[in-house]
Amino acid sequence: MKTSWINRADRLSALPPYVFARLDELKVKATEQGLDLIDLGMGNPDGATPQPIIEAAKEALNITKYHGYPPFEGTADFRQAIANWYQRRYQVDLSADSETLPLLGSKEGLCHLALAYVNQGDTVIVPSPSYPAHYRGPAIAGADIYAPILTAEEDWVLNLSKIPENVAQRAKILYFNYPNNPTSATAPRSFFEEVVSWAKHYQIMLVHDLAYAELAFEGYKPTSLLQIKGAKDISVEFHTLSKTYNMAGWRVGFVVGNTDIIQGLRTLKTNLDYGIFSVIQAAAQTALQLPDTYIYEVQQRYQKRRDFVMEGLTKLGWNMKPSKATMYLWVQVPRNSNSTDFALNVLQNTGVVVTPGNAFGEGGEGYVRLSLIGDCQRLGEALQRWENAGIRY
Ligand SMILES: Cc1ncc(COP(=O)(O)O)c(C=O)c1O
């Protein structure tokens, strides 16, 4: 049936194609050609969710009241577990009732926050490169996005002094994320202090995405924005259980911080969704209560992979600084190439999927992101294929 008269909303047509969807198409083609793909494209953690979390979910499945609609604001137990975790992890006090909100994954929350706060034409600052939802959410909401370029010279840390005065004056929200996806950069505590006083001066809401709160190496402990004095007056911080706890498919995350900001998001969500299956909230609660030894094991696993791949890339001519956090390596493409060509060349000639850096915004041009997914044997196979195909820096 002809449907050409059904036009998509402008807000949808204005969005560039979601790069992971495009990569998926190319992956399907490559698989059809018989290539055994090694997918280092998405940050989709491999391996099972830890057993205690699975057991908690199994037990919760037997609780009949959990089979109905969950409370809009999340279960009281999960919210309390979030507040306790914040106290234990960051020594930050939160009211479980008014300063925490469970989410159907942080991607959902990050995008919905924009719908709750952005009017058509409002200015939102989103550094480039960035995790796509930081840009897409505000774009869907009709924001006028100002995208300061992060640079290797500045260690991918946002330079606030480069944001023009007239942009800062009119901006409503700044999204940012350290440890950073895709660059794997971390920001010093001094940056967090600076961004709070800058945002207070210009009356800008801060949205910090702390997805990689626990994936840090060699004793490095990422800063929570809420540890900075006064930050809670103007900020919210997003978390996901997808990465640390291998729970990407369960769809659970949370946001914490300023009561009023959270209340706006809650109001929007009350009208859009029914919240998270209570069984999953019970499982997530257990995850946040796992002992630190579990976190240490996860960190060791990713650190080992980081070291292994960096060593392999060094043999192939790359010269890289070890990242202090995340599950990614941010790899410069050879001088005669660009992000897209390099990623396509690698996919077609080796069956290894990496994400072109420009998929995260123009500031990512010249790089590809490689996810540390799979054991060292599989990662070694990927590096061997690069060597065989003559892929070098
Ligand atoms: C920085 C960042 N934020 C949020 C997410 C999404 O997490 P979730 O699975 O909770 O939606 C990701 C996933 O890659 C991410 O890298």
PDB file of N, CA, C and O in Angstrom, residues 113 172-176 192 195-200 204-208 225 231 234-237 261:
ATOM      1  N   LEU A 113      15.151  13.472  29.659  1.00  0.00           N
ATOM      2  CA  LEU A 113      15.445  14.701  30.396  1.00  0.00           C
ATOM      3  C   LEU A 113      15.344  15.913  29.458  1.00  0.00           C
ATOM      4  O   LEU A 113      14.803  16.956  29.816  1.00  0.00           O
ATOM      5  N   LYS A 172      20.962  26.502  28.265  1.00  0.00           N
ATOM      6  CA  LYS A 172      20.089  26.027  29.331  1.00  0.00           C
ATOM      7  C   LYS A 172      20.694  24.801  30.028  1.00  0.00           C
ATOM      8  O   LYS A 172      20.549  24.625  31.230  1.00  0.00           O
ATOM      9  N   ILE A 173      21.344  23.945  29.234  1.00  0.00           N
ATOM     10  CA  ILE A 173      21.867  22.683  29.781  1.00  0.00           C
ATOM     11  C   ILE A 173      23.255  22.414  29.193  1.00  0.00           C
ATOM     12  O   ILE A 173      23.501  22.715  28.019  1.00  0.00           O
ATOM     13  N   LEU A 174      24.132  21.834  30.006  1.00  0.00           N
ATOM     14  CA  LEU A 174      25.380  21.247  29.505  1.00  0.00           C
ATOM     15  C   LEU A 174      25.358  19.755  29.820  1.00  0.00           C
ATOM     16  O   LEU A 174      25.182  19.364  30.978  1.00  0.00           O
ATOM     17  N   TYR A 175      25.475  18.935  28.780  1.00  0.00           N
ATOM     18  CA  TYR A 175      25.661  17.486  28.970  1.00  0.00           C
ATOM     19  C   TYR A 175      27.164  17.220  28.953  1.00  0.00           C
ATOM     20  O   TYR A 175      27.877  17.746  28.091  1.00  0.00           O
ATOM     21  N   PHE A 176      27.655  16.384  29.844  1.00  0.00           N
ATOM     22  CA  PHE A 176      29.054  15.952  29.743  1.00  0.00           C
ATOM     23  C   PHE A 176      29.243  14.608  30.438  1.00  0.00           C
ATOM     24  O   PHE A 176      28.352  14.156  31.176  1.00  0.00           O
ATOM     25  N   PHE A 192      35.733  19.432  37.523  1.00  0.00           N
ATOM     26  CA  PHE A 192      34.376  19.351  38.070  1.00  0.00           C
ATOM     27  C   PHE A 192      34.069  20.598  38.913  1.00  0.00           C
ATOM     28  O   PHE A 192      32.966  21.136  38.877  1.00  0.00           O
ATOM     29  N   VAL A 195      33.502  23.484  36.468  1.00  0.00           N
ATOM     30  CA  VAL A 195      32.250  23.443  35.709  1.00  0.00           C
ATOM     31  C   VAL A 195      31.074  23.835  36.613  1.00  0.00           C
ATOM     32  O   VAL A 195      30.121  24.497  36.164  1.00  0.00           O
ATOM     33  N   VAL A 196      31.154  23.490  37.896  1.00  0.00           N
ATOM     34  CA  VAL A 196      30.059  23.859  38.803  1.00  0.00           C
ATOM     35  C   VAL A 196      30.015  25.378  38.971  1.00  0.00           C
ATOM     36  O   VAL A 196      28.945  25.996  38.863  1.00  0.00           O
ATOM     37  N   SER A 197      31.165  26.010  39.193  1.00  0.00           N
ATOM     38  CA  SER A 197      31.081  27.455  39.414  1.00  0.00           C
ATOM     39  C   SER A 197      30.721  28.172  38.113  1.00  0.00           C
ATOM     40  O   SER A 197      29.970  29.147  38.116  1.00  0.00           O
ATOM     41  N   TRP A 198      31.200  27.667  36.976  1.00  0.00           N
ATOM     42  CA  TRP A 198      30.860  28.243  35.663  1.00  0.00           C
ATOM     43  C   TRP A 198      29.348  28.142  35.425  1.00  0.00           C
ATOM     44  O   TRP A 198      28.690  29.104  35.044  1.00  0.00           O
ATOM     45  N   ALA A 199      28.788  26.959  35.680  1.00  0.00           N
ATOM     46  CA  ALA A 199      27.358  26.744  35.411  1.00  0.00           C
ATOM     47  C   ALA A 199      26.492  27.557  36.377  1.00  0.00           C
ATOM     48  O   ALA A 199      25.426  28.060  35.994  1.00  0.00           O
ATOM     49  N   LYS A 200      26.955  27.700  37.596  1.00  0.00           N
ATOM     50  CA  LYS A 200      26.184  28.520  38.549  1.00  0.00           C
ATOM     51  C   LYS A 200      26.180  29.971  38.083  1.00  0.00           C
ATOM     52  O   LYS A 200      25.158  30.658  38.131  1.00  0.00           O
ATOM     53  N   ILE A 204      23.190  27.454  34.289  1.00  0.00           N
ATOM     54  CA  ILE A 204      23.061  26.355  33.327  1.00  0.00           C
ATOM     55  C   ILE A 204      22.896  25.053  34.103  1.00  0.00           C
ATOM     56  O   ILE A 204      23.631  24.798  35.065  1.00  0.00           O
ATOM     57  N   MET A 205      21.948  24.247  33.696  1.00  0.00           N
ATOM     58  CA  MET A 205      21.755  22.936  34.332  1.00  0.00           C
ATOM     59  C   MET A 205      22.875  22.005  33.882  1.00  0.00           C
ATOM     60  O   MET A 205      23.196  21.944  32.694  1.00  0.00           O
ATOM     61  N   LEU A 206      23.448  21.273  34.846  1.00  0.00           N
ATOM     62  CA  LEU A 206      24.498  20.308  34.494  1.00  0.00           C
ATOM     63  C   LEU A 206      23.930  18.894  34.469  1.00  0.00           C
ATOM     64  O   LEU A 206      23.277  18.463  35.430  1.00  0.00           O
ATOM     65  N   VAL A 207      24.211  18.189  33.382  1.00  0.00           N
ATOM     66  CA  VAL A 207      23.789  16.792  33.258  1.00  0.00           C
ATOM     67  C   VAL A 207      25.049  15.966  33.069  1.00  0.00           C
ATOM     68  O   VAL A 207      25.678  16.012  32.010  1.00  0.00           O
ATOM     69  N   HIS A 208      25.451  15.290  34.121  1.00  0.00           N
ATOM     70  CA  HIS A 208      26.666  14.492  34.027  1.00  0.00           C
ATOM     71  C   HIS A 208      26.318  13.015  33.907  1.00  0.00           C
ATOM     72  O   HIS A 208      25.498  12.497  34.667  1.00  0.00           O
ATOM     73  N   LEU A 225      30.051  14.138  40.135  1.00  0.00           N
ATOM     74  CA  LEU A 225      29.782  15.582  40.140  1.00  0.00           C
ATOM     75  C   LEU A 225      29.179  16.007  41.474  1.00  0.00           C
ATOM     76  O   LEU A 225      29.432  17.106  41.971  1.00  0.00           O
ATOM     77  N   ALA A 231      27.063  21.377  43.923  1.00  0.00           N
ATOM     78  CA  ALA A 231      26.679  20.833  42.614  1.00  0.00           C
ATOM     79  C   ALA A 231      25.209  20.426  42.585  1.00  0.00           C
ATOM     80  O   ALA A 231      24.520  20.582  41.572  1.00  0.00           O
ATOM     81  N   ILE A 234      22.261  22.448  41.038  1.00  0.00           N
ATOM     82  CA  ILE A 234      22.048  22.684  39.598  1.00  0.00           C
ATOM     83  C   ILE A 234      22.225  21.432  38.740  1.00  0.00           C
ATOM     84  O   ILE A 234      22.187  21.528  37.519  1.00  0.00           O
ATOM     85  N   SER A 235      22.438  20.276  39.384  1.00  0.00           N
ATOM     86  CA  SER A 235      22.892  19.121  38.586  1.00  0.00           C
ATOM     87  C   SER A 235      22.100  17.848  38.804  1.00  0.00           C
ATOM     88  O   SER A 235      21.550  17.620  39.885  1.00  0.00           O
ATOM     89  N   VAL A 236      22.174  16.998  37.774  1.00  0.00           N
ATOM     90  CA  VAL A 236      21.794  15.599  37.943  1.00  0.00           C
ATOM     91  C   VAL A 236      22.911  14.734  37.356  1.00  0.00           C
ATOM     92  O   VAL A 236      23.663  15.177  36.492  1.00  0.00           O
ATOM     93  N   GLU A 237      22.980  13.497  37.859  1.00  0.00           N
ATOM     94  CA  GLU A 237      24.022  12.572  37.408  1.00  0.00           C
ATOM     95  C   GLU A 237      23.356  11.254  37.041  1.00  0.00           C
ATOM     96  O   GLU A 237      22.566  10.716  37.829  1.00  0.00           O
ATOM     97  N   ILE A 261      14.880  19.088  39.377  1.00  0.00           N
ATOM     98  CA  ILE A 261      15.191  18.580  38.031  1.00  0.00           C
ATOM     99  C   ILE A 261      14.631  17.159  37.897  1.00  0.00           C
ATOM    100  O   ILE A 261      13.994  16.807  36.900  1.00  0.00           O
TER     101      ILE A 261
END
